[in-house]
Short mmCIF file of C-alpha atoms in Angstrom, two decimals:
data_model
loop_
_atom_site.label_atom_id
_atom_site.label_comp_id
_atom_site.label_asym_id
_atom_site.label_seq_id
_atom_site.Cartn_x
_atom_site.Cartn_y
_atom_site.Cartn_z
CA MET T 1 34.25 0.04 15.11
CA PRO T 2 30.85 1.18 13.72
CA THR T 3 27.73 0.43 15.69
CA THR T 4 25.67 -2.46 14.34
CA GLY T 5 22.09 -1.47 13.61
CA GLN T 6 19.01 -3.49 14.43
CA PRO T 7 16.50 -4.93 11.94
CA VAL T 8 13.58 -2.65 11.11
CA SER T 9 9.97 -2.79 9.99
CA VAL T 10 9.07 -0.26 7.27
CA VAL T 11 5.43 0.87 6.90
CA VAL T 12 4.22 2.57 3.70
CA PRO T 13 0.57 3.73 3.54
CA THR T 14 -0.85 4.27 0.05
CA ARG T 15 -4.10 5.09 -1.70
CA ASP T 16 -4.75 4.93 -5.45
CA ARG T 17 -1.20 5.82 -6.49
CA PRO T 18 0.35 2.57 -7.77
CA GLU T 19 2.92 4.35 -9.97
CA MET T 20 4.21 6.45 -7.09
CA LEU T 21 4.10 3.40 -4.83
CA ALA T 22 6.26 1.40 -7.24
CA ARG T 23 8.91 4.11 -7.32
CA CYS T 24 8.84 4.42 -3.53
CA LEU T 25 9.07 0.68 -2.90
CA ALA T 26 11.93 0.25 -5.36
CA SER T 27 13.96 2.73 -3.31
CA VAL T 28 12.89 1.29 0.06
CA ARG T 29 13.65 -2.27 -1.02
CA ALA T 30 17.14 -1.16 -2.13
CA SER T 31 17.76 0.22 1.38
CA LEU T 32 16.65 -2.89 3.28
CA ARG T 33 18.90 -5.62 4.65
CA ASP T 34 18.43 -9.24 5.62
CA GLY T 35 15.96 -9.42 8.48
CA ASP T 36 14.15 -6.17 7.68
CA GLU T 37 10.38 -6.16 7.04
CA LEU T 38 8.31 -4.18 4.52
CA VAL T 39 4.59 -3.57 5.07
CA VAL T 40 2.34 -1.75 2.59
CA VAL T 41 -1.04 -0.59 3.86
CA ASP T 42 -3.71 -0.08 1.21
CA SER T 43 -5.83 2.80 2.55
CA ALA T 44 -9.15 1.98 0.84
CA SER T 45 -7.83 2.18 -2.73
CA ARG T 46 -10.47 1.79 -5.41
CA ASP T 47 -8.22 -0.64 -7.30
CA ALA T 48 -6.92 -2.86 -4.54
CA GLY T 49 -5.50 -5.30 -7.07
CA ALA T 50 -3.17 -2.70 -8.53
CA VAL T 51 -1.80 -1.83 -5.10
CA ARG T 52 -1.37 -5.48 -4.15
CA GLY T 53 0.41 -6.24 -7.41
CA VAL T 54 2.95 -3.46 -6.87
CA ALA T 55 3.49 -4.35 -3.22
CA GLU T 56 4.01 -8.04 -3.90
CA ARG T 57 6.45 -7.24 -6.71
CA TYR T 58 8.73 -5.71 -4.07
CA GLY T 59 8.22 -8.42 -1.49
CA ALA T 60 5.97 -6.42 0.84
CA ARG T 61 3.29 -7.75 3.13
CA VAL T 62 -0.04 -6.10 2.27
CA VAL T 63 -2.58 -4.92 4.84
CA ARG T 64 -5.94 -3.62 3.60
CA CYS T 65 -8.01 -0.89 5.31
CA ASP T 66 -11.55 -0.40 4.02
CA VAL T 67 -11.78 3.07 5.55
CA PRO T 68 -9.38 5.80 4.29
CA GLY T 69 -7.06 7.74 6.56
CA VAL T 70 -3.28 7.85 6.72
CA ASP T 71 -3.08 7.40 10.49
CA LEU T 72 -5.59 4.57 10.41
CA ALA T 73 -3.34 2.95 7.79
CA ARG T 74 -0.20 3.51 9.85
CA ASN T 75 -1.88 2.02 12.90
CA ALA T 76 -2.81 -1.03 10.83
CA GLY T 77 0.72 -1.29 9.47
CA TRP T 78 3.07 -1.08 12.41
CA PRO T 79 1.45 -3.90 14.46
CA ALA T 80 1.74 -6.13 11.36
CA GLY T 81 5.53 -6.08 11.75
CA SER T 82 7.65 -7.47 14.54
CA ARG T 83 10.89 -5.49 14.57
CA SER T 84 11.67 -3.22 17.52
CA LEU T 85 12.31 -0.17 15.32
CA VAL T 86 9.47 0.94 13.01
CA LEU T 87 10.22 3.18 10.02
CA PHE T 88 7.53 5.20 8.25
CA THR T 89 7.55 6.77 4.81
CA ASP T 90 4.93 7.76 2.21
CA ASP T 91 4.27 6.61 -1.34
CA ASP T 92 5.33 9.97 -2.83
CA VAL T 93 8.81 9.67 -1.29
CA VAL T 94 12.04 8.15 -2.61
CA VAL T 95 14.64 7.13 -0.03
CA ASP T 96 18.40 6.85 -0.25
CA ALA T 97 20.03 3.40 -0.45
CA GLY T 98 21.42 3.98 3.05
CA TRP T 99 18.13 5.22 4.54
CA ALA T 100 17.09 2.21 6.63
CA ASP T 101 20.65 1.48 7.77
CA ALA T 102 21.17 5.12 8.82
CA PHE T 103 18.06 5.04 11.02
CA SER T 104 19.02 1.66 12.45
CA ARG T 105 22.56 2.77 13.31
CA CYS T 106 21.35 6.06 14.78
CA ALA T 107 18.87 4.19 17.00
CA ALA T 108 21.65 1.90 18.21
CA GLU T 109 24.02 4.80 18.87
CA HIS T 110 21.36 6.80 20.73
CA PRO T 111 19.32 4.34 22.81
CA GLU T 112 17.85 7.27 24.75
CA ALA T 113 16.01 8.53 21.63
CA ALA T 114 12.43 7.28 21.40
CA PHE T 115 12.06 8.53 17.83
CA LEU T 116 14.26 9.66 14.96
CA THR T 117 13.46 12.00 12.09
CA GLY T 118 15.30 12.03 8.79
CA TRP T 119 16.55 14.53 6.23
CA ILE T 120 13.95 15.23 3.52
CA GLY T 121 14.83 17.22 0.42
CA VAL T 122 13.26 18.34 -2.83
CA PRO T 123 13.91 16.25 -5.95
CA ASP T 124 15.98 17.93 -8.63
CA GLY T 125 13.96 20.26 -10.82
CA GLN T 126 10.97 20.47 -8.47
CA GLN T 127 11.80 23.68 -6.57
CA ARG T 128 8.56 25.68 -6.82
CA GLY T 129 8.67 27.95 -3.79
CA TYR T 130 5.98 26.02 -1.86
CA GLU T 131 7.88 22.89 -0.92
CA VAL T 132 5.89 20.42 1.20
CA ALA T 133 7.16 18.29 4.10
CA ILE T 134 10.83 19.24 3.88
CA LYS T 135 13.45 18.94 6.66
CA ASP T 136 16.86 19.64 5.13
CA ASP T 137 19.00 20.78 8.08
CA ASP T 138 22.65 19.73 7.90
CA MET T 139 23.47 18.91 11.52
CA PRO T 140 22.13 16.20 13.84
CA ALA T 141 20.16 17.45 16.83
CA VAL T 142 18.37 16.36 19.96
CA LEU T 143 14.61 16.84 19.73
CA ASP T 144 12.94 17.69 23.03
CA ARG T 145 10.34 20.04 24.49
CA SER T 146 12.63 23.03 24.01
CA THR T 147 13.22 22.37 20.30
CA ARG T 148 11.89 25.09 18.02
CA GLY T 149 10.76 24.83 14.42
CA ILE T 150 10.11 21.66 12.44
CA LEU T 151 11.08 18.45 14.22
CA GLY T 152 10.49 16.21 11.20
CA HIS T 153 7.80 14.52 9.14
CA GLY T 154 6.02 11.19 8.86
CA ALA T 155 7.53 10.90 5.38
CA SER T 156 10.83 9.84 7.01
CA LEU T 157 10.45 8.77 10.61
CA ALA T 158 11.56 5.98 12.94
CA VAL T 159 9.87 5.16 16.26
CA ARG T 160 10.67 2.44 18.75
CA ARG T 161 7.86 -0.11 18.86
CA GLU T 162 7.51 -0.05 22.64
CA VAL T 163 7.01 3.73 22.52
CA LEU T 164 4.29 3.40 19.88
CA VAL T 165 2.58 0.88 22.13
CA ALA T 166 2.91 3.14 25.17
CA VAL T 167 1.37 6.22 23.49
CA GLY T 168 -1.31 4.26 21.62
CA GLY T 169 0.14 4.80 18.15
CA TRP T 170 -1.10 7.51 15.80
CA ASP T 171 -4.25 9.55 16.41
CA GLU T 172 -6.63 8.41 13.68
CA ALA T 173 -8.60 11.68 13.74
CA LEU T 174 -5.58 13.47 12.24
CA GLY T 175 -3.88 13.29 8.85
CA SER T 176 -4.96 12.95 5.25
CA GLY T 177 -8.38 11.33 4.86
CA ALA T 178 -9.36 11.89 8.50
CA ARG T 179 -11.56 14.34 10.36
CA PHE T 180 -8.83 16.95 10.90
CA GLN T 181 -6.83 16.36 7.70
CA SER T 182 -3.30 17.16 8.88
CA SER T 183 -0.72 17.32 11.75
CA PRO T 184 -0.42 13.57 12.43
CA GLU T 185 3.32 13.41 13.11
CA VAL T 186 3.51 16.58 15.21
CA ASP T 187 0.70 15.25 17.38
CA LEU T 188 2.67 12.01 17.80
CA PHE T 189 5.74 14.08 18.74
CA ASP T 190 3.64 16.03 21.27
CA ARG T 191 2.47 12.88 23.00
CA MET T 192 5.91 11.26 23.07
CA LEU T 193 7.47 14.43 24.48
CA ALA T 194 4.68 14.73 27.07
CA ALA T 195 5.48 11.18 28.18
CA GLY T 196 9.06 12.25 28.90
CA HIS T 197 10.69 10.90 25.75
CA THR T 198 13.14 12.69 23.47
CA GLY T 199 14.02 12.23 19.82
CA ARG T 200 16.88 12.89 17.46
CA PHE T 201 17.23 14.35 13.99
CA CYS T 202 19.34 12.02 11.84
CA PRO T 203 20.45 13.80 8.64
CA GLU T 204 22.19 10.66 7.38
CA ALA T 205 18.75 9.08 6.76
CA ARG T 206 18.03 10.83 3.48
CA ALA T 207 14.82 10.93 1.43
CA TRP T 208 13.22 13.13 -1.23
CA HIS T 209 9.56 14.17 -1.18
CA ASP T 210 7.92 14.54 -4.59
CA GLN T 211 6.50 18.07 -4.97
CA TRP T 212 3.55 17.15 -7.18
CA ARG T 213 1.13 19.80 -5.92
CA ALA T 214 0.80 23.16 -7.68
CA GLY T 215 -1.58 26.10 -8.12
CA THR T 216 -4.85 26.03 -6.23
CA GLU T 217 -3.98 22.64 -4.74
CA ILE T 218 -1.28 24.41 -2.69
CA VAL T 219 -3.90 26.77 -1.25
CA ARG T 220 -6.23 23.88 -0.41
CA LEU T 221 -3.33 22.01 1.14
CA HIS T 222 -2.53 24.91 3.46
CA LEU T 223 -6.16 25.08 4.51
CA ARG T 224 -5.85 21.43 5.50
CA TYR T 225 -2.55 22.14 7.24
CA GLY T 226 -4.21 24.93 9.19
CA THR T 227 -7.19 22.77 10.12
CA GLY T 228 -4.93 20.03 11.46
CA ALA T 229 -2.80 22.54 13.36
CA GLY T 230 -5.90 24.10 14.90
CA ALA T 231 -7.09 20.67 16.03
CA ARG T 232 -3.65 20.02 17.51
CA LEU T 233 -3.90 23.27 19.50
CA ALA T 234 -7.39 22.33 20.71
CA LYS T 235 -5.99 19.06 22.03
CA LEU T 236 -2.91 20.64 23.62
CA ILE T 237 -4.89 23.31 25.47
CA ARG T 238 -6.58 20.46 27.34
CA THR T 239 -3.65 18.07 27.72
CA ASP T 240 -0.37 20.04 27.79
CA ARG T 241 -0.67 23.79 28.47
CA GLY T 242 3.09 24.34 28.39
CA ARG T 243 3.46 22.87 24.91
CA PHE T 244 0.27 24.63 23.82
CA ARG T 245 1.88 28.01 24.48
CA HIS T 246 4.97 27.06 22.48
CA VAL T 247 3.02 25.63 19.51
CA ALA T 248 0.50 28.50 19.50
CA ARG T 249 3.33 31.04 19.35
CA GLU T 250 4.92 29.26 16.38
CA CYS T 251 1.68 28.66 14.47
CA LEU T 252 -0.20 31.87 15.12
CA TRP T 253 2.68 34.33 15.36
CA ASP T 254 5.76 33.02 13.51
CA TRP T 255 4.00 31.11 10.73
CA GLY T 256 0.86 33.26 10.85
CA PHE T 257 0.93 37.02 11.46
CA VAL T 258 4.68 37.45 10.93
CA ALA T 259 4.65 35.49 7.66
CA LEU T 260 1.51 37.28 6.44
CA GLY T 261 2.98 40.71 7.20
CA GLN T 262 6.22 39.87 5.41
CA HIS T 263 4.41 38.69 2.28
CA LEU T 264 2.24 41.82 2.23
CA ARG T 265 5.28 44.07 2.59
CA GLU T 266 6.89 42.24 -0.32
CA ARG T 267 3.62 42.51 -2.27
CA ASP T 268 3.67 38.77 -2.76
CA LEU T 269 -0.09 38.35 -2.83
CA ARG T 270 0.03 34.66 -3.65
CA ARG T 271 2.07 33.84 -0.56
CA ALA T 272 -0.09 36.18 1.49
CA LEU T 273 -3.17 34.26 0.35
CA VAL T 274 -1.56 30.98 1.36
CA ALA T 275 -0.68 32.36 4.81
CA LEU T 276 -4.16 33.80 5.31
CA THR T 277 -5.74 30.52 4.23
CA ARG T 278 -3.61 28.58 6.69
CA MET T 279 -4.57 31.00 9.47
CA SER T 280 -8.25 30.52 8.63
CA GLY T 281 -7.69 26.80 8.97
CA TYR T 282 -6.30 27.31 12.48
CA LEU T 283 -9.61 28.79 13.59
CA ILE T 284 -11.72 26.17 11.81
CA GLY T 285 -9.74 23.25 13.23
CA PHE T 286 -9.56 24.69 16.74
CA VAL T 287 -13.30 25.33 17.01
CA ARG T 288 -14.25 21.96 15.55
CA ALA T 289 -11.81 20.02 17.69
CA LEU T 290 -12.83 21.66 20.96
CA ALA T 291 -16.12 19.81 20.65
CA VAL T 292 -14.37 16.42 20.39
CA PRO T 293 -13.44 14.68 23.65
CA VAL T 294 -9.81 13.65 24.17
CA ARG T 295 -9.14 10.34 25.88
CA ASP T 296 -5.65 8.98 26.62
CA GLY T 297 -4.18 11.64 24.36
CA HIS T 298 -6.34 10.74 21.35
CA PHE T 299 -9.42 12.37 19.93
CA ARG T 300 -12.41 10.13 20.51
CA PRO T 301 -13.29 8.34 17.25
CA ARG T 302 -16.58 9.06 15.52
CA ARG T 303 -17.60 5.45 16.01
CA ALA T 304 -16.18 2.29 17.47
CA ARG T 305 -14.03 0.34 15.02
#
C-alpha cells in the first residue's frame, strides 16, 4: 500500500514578473491537493497590484515585503503557512502535476530526512550550454555531510517546518536582492547538516527551470554566484571548519582552477571568462563577508528589521 503524504505549504517569492508568476502558479495549483496551502510573497514589486491579481487568481495568500531579497521573502512566506512540510519554488519554474505529492510522499517514507530536494530540468528548446539551477540526476540519494556535488536548489525544495524554526530559517544576507547575492539554499543546507540533520534527493518531484538568461547576463550571474559562494566560505571558516574544507575544495579547485584549465585547453574563451569571473566573485564575497559578524549561523543584518 502506498504511503499517504501529508499536506504541504508552498511558498513562491516573486518580484516584478507577473507573467512568469502566472505560469508558475498554474503548474503549482495543478499539483496541490485538498488541505495544501499556497503562499505568494511579493518581494517589493513596483506593481504590487499586478502580483496580487495573479496570486489571487490561483487562490494564493499574498504576503508583501517592502524590502527586496529572496531570502527575506522566503522568511516572510513560510511562517504564513501552517503545514508541517514547507515547499519552495521560484516564479521562473514550472512544476510537474505530481510535484507536491511526490515531496509529501517522500517525506512520509523518509521521516529521518529534514529536507528534500527535487529533480530540476531544462525546458525543451532552452539548452544553451549555461544552464542555471539544474539538478537532473536519475537516482534518489541520501544527502549528508559526505555528499559531493550539487545537493539541490531552492527552486524545488521541501523542508520540515520544525527544522526551519530550529535553524532560524533562511539567511537574509544571501540570495538575489541581498548583500551577498547568491548561495541561499546551500547555506541553509550547511546549517541543517551542521545541526546533525540529513536530507534526501527525490527525483520524482519534477520541475523545469526557465533558462531566460543569455549573453553578458550569464557572466554577471556567475559573478553573483561567486560572490555568494565566497560569503558562504567566509561564514563556514568561522562556524564549521570541516565543511569549509569540503566546500572550498569544490568551489576553488573543482569548479574553479580545474574548470578554468579545461576551458583554456579547449580554447573555449567564453567558458573560461565565466569561470574566471566566478573565481573573482569568490574573492570579493569572501573578503566582504569576513567583516560581517555571524550570530546563530546567520550574518548579522545591516539594520534591525
